[in-house]
CSV table of C-alpha atoms and ligand atoms in Angstrom, one decimal:
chain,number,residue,atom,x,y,z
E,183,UNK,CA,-14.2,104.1,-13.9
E,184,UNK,CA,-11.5,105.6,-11.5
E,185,UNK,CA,-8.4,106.5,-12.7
E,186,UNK,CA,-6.9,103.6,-10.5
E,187,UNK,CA,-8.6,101.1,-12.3
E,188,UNK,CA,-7.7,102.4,-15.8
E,189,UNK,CA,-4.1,102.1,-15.1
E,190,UNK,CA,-4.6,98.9,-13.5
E,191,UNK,CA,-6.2,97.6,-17.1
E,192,UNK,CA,-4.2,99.7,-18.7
E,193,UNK,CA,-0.6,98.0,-17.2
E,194,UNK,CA,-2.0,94.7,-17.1
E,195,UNK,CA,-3.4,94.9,-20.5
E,196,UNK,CA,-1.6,92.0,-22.2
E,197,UNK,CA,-1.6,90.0,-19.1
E,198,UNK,CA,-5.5,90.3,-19.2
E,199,UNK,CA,-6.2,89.3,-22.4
E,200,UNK,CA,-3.7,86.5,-22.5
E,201,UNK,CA,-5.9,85.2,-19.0
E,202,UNK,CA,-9.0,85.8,-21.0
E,203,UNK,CA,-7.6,83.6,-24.1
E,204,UNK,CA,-6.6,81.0,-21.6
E,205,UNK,CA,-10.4,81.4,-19.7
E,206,UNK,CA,-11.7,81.0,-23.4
E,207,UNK,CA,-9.6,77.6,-24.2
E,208,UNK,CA,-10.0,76.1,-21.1
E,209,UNK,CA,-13.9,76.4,-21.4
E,210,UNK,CA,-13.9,75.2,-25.3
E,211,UNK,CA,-11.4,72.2,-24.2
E,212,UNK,CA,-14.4,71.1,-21.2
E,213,UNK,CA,-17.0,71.5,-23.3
E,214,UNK,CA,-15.5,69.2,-25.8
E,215,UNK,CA,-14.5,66.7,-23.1
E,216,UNK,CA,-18.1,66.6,-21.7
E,217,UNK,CA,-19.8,66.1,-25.3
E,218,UNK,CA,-17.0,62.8,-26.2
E,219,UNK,CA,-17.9,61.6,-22.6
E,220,UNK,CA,-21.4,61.5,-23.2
E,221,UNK,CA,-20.8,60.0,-26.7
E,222,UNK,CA,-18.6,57.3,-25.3
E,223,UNK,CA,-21.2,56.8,-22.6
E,224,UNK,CA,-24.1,55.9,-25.6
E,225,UNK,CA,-21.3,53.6,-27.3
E,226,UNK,CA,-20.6,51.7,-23.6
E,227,UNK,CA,-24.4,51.4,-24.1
E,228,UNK,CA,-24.6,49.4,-27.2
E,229,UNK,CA,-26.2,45.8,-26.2
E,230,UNK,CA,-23.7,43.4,-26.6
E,231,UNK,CA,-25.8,40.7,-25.3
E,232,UNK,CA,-29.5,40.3,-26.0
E,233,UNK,CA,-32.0,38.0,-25.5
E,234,UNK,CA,-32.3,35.3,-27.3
E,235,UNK,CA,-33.1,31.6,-27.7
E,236,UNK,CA,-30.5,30.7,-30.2
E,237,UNK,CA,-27.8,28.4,-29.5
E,238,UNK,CA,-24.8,27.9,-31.8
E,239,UNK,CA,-23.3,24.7,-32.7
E,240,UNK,CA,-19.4,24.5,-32.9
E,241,UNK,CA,-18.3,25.7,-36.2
E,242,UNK,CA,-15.7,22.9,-36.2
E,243,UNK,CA,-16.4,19.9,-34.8
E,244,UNK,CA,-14.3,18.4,-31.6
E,245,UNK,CA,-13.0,22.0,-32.3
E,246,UNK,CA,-10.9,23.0,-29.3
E,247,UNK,CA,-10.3,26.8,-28.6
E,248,UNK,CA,-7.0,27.9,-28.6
E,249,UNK,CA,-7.7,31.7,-28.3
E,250,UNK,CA,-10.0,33.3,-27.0
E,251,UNK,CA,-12.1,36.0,-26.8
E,252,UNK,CA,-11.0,39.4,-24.7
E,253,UNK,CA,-13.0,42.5,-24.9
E,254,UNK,CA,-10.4,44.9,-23.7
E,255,UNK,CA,-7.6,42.1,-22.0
E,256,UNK,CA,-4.5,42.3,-24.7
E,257,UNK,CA,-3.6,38.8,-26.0
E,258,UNK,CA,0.0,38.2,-27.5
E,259,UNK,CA,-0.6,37.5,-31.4
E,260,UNK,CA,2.7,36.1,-32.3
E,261,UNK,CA,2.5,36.5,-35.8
E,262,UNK,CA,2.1,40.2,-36.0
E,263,UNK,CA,4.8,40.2,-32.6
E,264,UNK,CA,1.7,42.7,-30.8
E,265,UNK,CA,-0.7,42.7,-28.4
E,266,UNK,CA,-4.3,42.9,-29.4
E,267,UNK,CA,-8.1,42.7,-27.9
E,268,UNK,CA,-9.1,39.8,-29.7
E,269,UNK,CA,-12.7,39.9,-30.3
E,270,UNK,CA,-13.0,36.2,-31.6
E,271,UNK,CA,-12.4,32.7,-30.8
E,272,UNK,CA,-9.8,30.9,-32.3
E,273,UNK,CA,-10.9,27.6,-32.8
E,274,UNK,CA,-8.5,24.6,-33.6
E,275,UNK,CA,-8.9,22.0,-36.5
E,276,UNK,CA,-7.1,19.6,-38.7
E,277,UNK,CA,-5.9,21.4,-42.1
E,278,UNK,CA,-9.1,20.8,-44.2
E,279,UNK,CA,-11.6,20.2,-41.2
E,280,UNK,CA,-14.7,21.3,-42.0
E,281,UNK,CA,-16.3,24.5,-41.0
E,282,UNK,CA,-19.9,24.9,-40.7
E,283,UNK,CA,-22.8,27.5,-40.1
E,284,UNK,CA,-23.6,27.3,-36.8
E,285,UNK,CA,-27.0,28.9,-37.2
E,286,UNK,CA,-29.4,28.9,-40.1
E,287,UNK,CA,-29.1,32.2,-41.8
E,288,UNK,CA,-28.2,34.0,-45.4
E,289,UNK,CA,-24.7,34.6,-46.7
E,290,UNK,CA,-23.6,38.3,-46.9
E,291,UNK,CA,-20.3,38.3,-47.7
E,292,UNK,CA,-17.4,36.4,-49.3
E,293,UNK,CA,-14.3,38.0,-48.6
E,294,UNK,CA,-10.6,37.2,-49.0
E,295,UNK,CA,-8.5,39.8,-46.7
E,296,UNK,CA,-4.3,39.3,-46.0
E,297,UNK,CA,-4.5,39.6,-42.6
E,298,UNK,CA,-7.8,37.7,-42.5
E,299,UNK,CA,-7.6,35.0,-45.0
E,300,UNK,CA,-10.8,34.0,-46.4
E,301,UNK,CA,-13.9,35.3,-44.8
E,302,UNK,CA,-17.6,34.0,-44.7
E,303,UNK,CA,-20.3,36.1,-42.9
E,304,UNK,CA,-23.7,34.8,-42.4
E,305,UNK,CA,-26.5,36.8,-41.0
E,306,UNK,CA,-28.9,35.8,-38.9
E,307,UNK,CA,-32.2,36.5,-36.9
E,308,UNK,CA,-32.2,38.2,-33.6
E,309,UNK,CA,-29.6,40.9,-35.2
E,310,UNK,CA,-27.0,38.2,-34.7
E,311,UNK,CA,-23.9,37.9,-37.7
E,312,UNK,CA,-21.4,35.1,-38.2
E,313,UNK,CA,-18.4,35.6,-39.2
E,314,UNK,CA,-15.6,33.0,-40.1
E,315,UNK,CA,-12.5,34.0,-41.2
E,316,UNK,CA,-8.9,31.7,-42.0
E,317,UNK,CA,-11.4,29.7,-44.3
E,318,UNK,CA,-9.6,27.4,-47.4
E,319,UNK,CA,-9.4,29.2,-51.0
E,320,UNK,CA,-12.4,26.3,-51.5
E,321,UNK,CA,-15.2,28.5,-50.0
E,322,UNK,CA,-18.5,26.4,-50.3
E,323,UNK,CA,-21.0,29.3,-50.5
E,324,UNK,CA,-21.7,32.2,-52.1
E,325,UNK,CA,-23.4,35.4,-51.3
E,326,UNK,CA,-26.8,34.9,-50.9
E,327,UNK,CA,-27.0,31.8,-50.0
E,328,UNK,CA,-29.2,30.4,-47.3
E,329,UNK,CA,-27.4,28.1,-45.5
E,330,UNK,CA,-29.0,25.5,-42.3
E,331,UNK,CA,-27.3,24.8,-38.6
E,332,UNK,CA,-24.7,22.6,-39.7
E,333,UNK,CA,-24.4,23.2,-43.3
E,334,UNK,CA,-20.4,23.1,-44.5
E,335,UNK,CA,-19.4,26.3,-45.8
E,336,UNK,CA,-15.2,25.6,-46.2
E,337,UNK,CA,-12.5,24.4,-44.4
E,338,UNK,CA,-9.8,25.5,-42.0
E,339,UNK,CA,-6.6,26.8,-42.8
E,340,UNK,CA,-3.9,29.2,-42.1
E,341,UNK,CA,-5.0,31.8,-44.9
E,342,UNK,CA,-5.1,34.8,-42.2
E,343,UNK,CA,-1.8,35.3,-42.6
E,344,UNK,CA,-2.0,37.5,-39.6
E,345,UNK,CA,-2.5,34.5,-37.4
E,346,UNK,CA,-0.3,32.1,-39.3
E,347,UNK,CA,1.6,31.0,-36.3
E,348,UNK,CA,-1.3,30.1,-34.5
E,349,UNK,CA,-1.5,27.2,-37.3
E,350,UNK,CA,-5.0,25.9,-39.4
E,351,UNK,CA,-7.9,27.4,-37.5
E,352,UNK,CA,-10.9,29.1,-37.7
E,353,UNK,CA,-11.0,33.0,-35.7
E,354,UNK,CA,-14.8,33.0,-35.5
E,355,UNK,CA,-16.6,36.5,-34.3
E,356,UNK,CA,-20.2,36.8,-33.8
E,357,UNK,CA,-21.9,40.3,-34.1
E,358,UNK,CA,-24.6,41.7,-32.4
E,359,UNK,CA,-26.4,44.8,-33.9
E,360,UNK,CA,-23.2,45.3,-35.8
E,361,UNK,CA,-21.1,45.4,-32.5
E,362,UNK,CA,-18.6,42.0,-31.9
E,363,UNK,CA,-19.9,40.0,-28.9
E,364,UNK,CA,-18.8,37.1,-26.7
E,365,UNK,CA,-19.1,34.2,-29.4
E,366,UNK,CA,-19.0,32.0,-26.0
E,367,UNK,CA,-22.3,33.2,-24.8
E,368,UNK,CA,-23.9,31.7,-28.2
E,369,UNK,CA,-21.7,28.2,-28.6
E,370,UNK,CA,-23.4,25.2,-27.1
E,371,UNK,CA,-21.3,23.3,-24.7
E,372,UNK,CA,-19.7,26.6,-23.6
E,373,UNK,CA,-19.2,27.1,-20.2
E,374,UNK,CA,-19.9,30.6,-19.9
W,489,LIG,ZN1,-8.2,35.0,-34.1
């Protein structure tokens, strides 16, 4: 090495290896970026749609939505005073109107959640899941139960308290491989 370039390192040393931290951090920063792209990429990849021949019936009957469902659109929830993706309908009923499985399936859980009120989730075939939440205290199943299209499982109310403004309804989600989907491309009469 000529004697030019030692000073040169020599001078610039903490200049140098400050650049070379920086080269180093940069790098480990991009490398991380490129590996949570890719993971986000398999996530976007999740079906949330499948094929399938089943068709729900309307949980509650004459029900009439009153929110519903947005994948990434914020909706106003004017309980909690936020803005939220609501992955759900909202569907309208009389206090005590009765909610029923809108597919034939097995109970898998019984749940009673604040925000949530009472919750019913029924699985089904085609890797498709239920779930009804804002149910009455009088929940008519039990896990493991097998329930048929149409059977009454409870009634609606306003026991999500983190939709209590939105009065008695049912927020009904449907899952697909674990994943919440469109309820609307399932419900019969839905014009989607
Ligand atoms: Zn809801």
């Amino acid at each position: 090495m000529s004697e030019q370039v030692k000073y040169f390192f020599h001078r610039h040393k903490r200049l140098l290896l400050t650049l070379g931290a920086c080269f180093i951090a940069i790098l480990l920063i991009s490398i991380v970026a490129v590996k949570s792209s890719q993971t986000s990429k398999i996530e976007d990849n999740v079906q949330t749609t499948a094929p399938t021949n089943i068709t729900f019936i309307m949980p509650v009957q004459d029900g009439v939505i009153i929110k519903d469902y947005s994948s990434t659109a914020l909706k106003f929830n004017s309980t909690l005073k936020q803005w939220e993706a609501h992955k759900a309908v909202d569907i309208k009923g009389s206090d005590n109107a009765e909610v029923k499985a809108v597919y034939q399936g097995e109970v898998v859980s019984v749940e009673s959640d604040y925000l949530r009120g009472n919750v019913v989730t029924i699985k089904h075939s085609d890797n498709l899941q239920t779930v009804y939440a804002s149910l009455a205290d009088d929940v008519k199943v039990k896990v493991g139960d097998k329930v048929k299209q149409g059977d009454v499982i409870g009634m609606v109310s306003t026991s999500a308290k983190g939709e209590l403004n939105d009065g008695p309804h049912l927020h009904f989600e449907v899952l697909l491989n674990g994943v919440k989907a469109d309820p609307n491309l399932y419900l019969e009469n839905s014009n989607k």
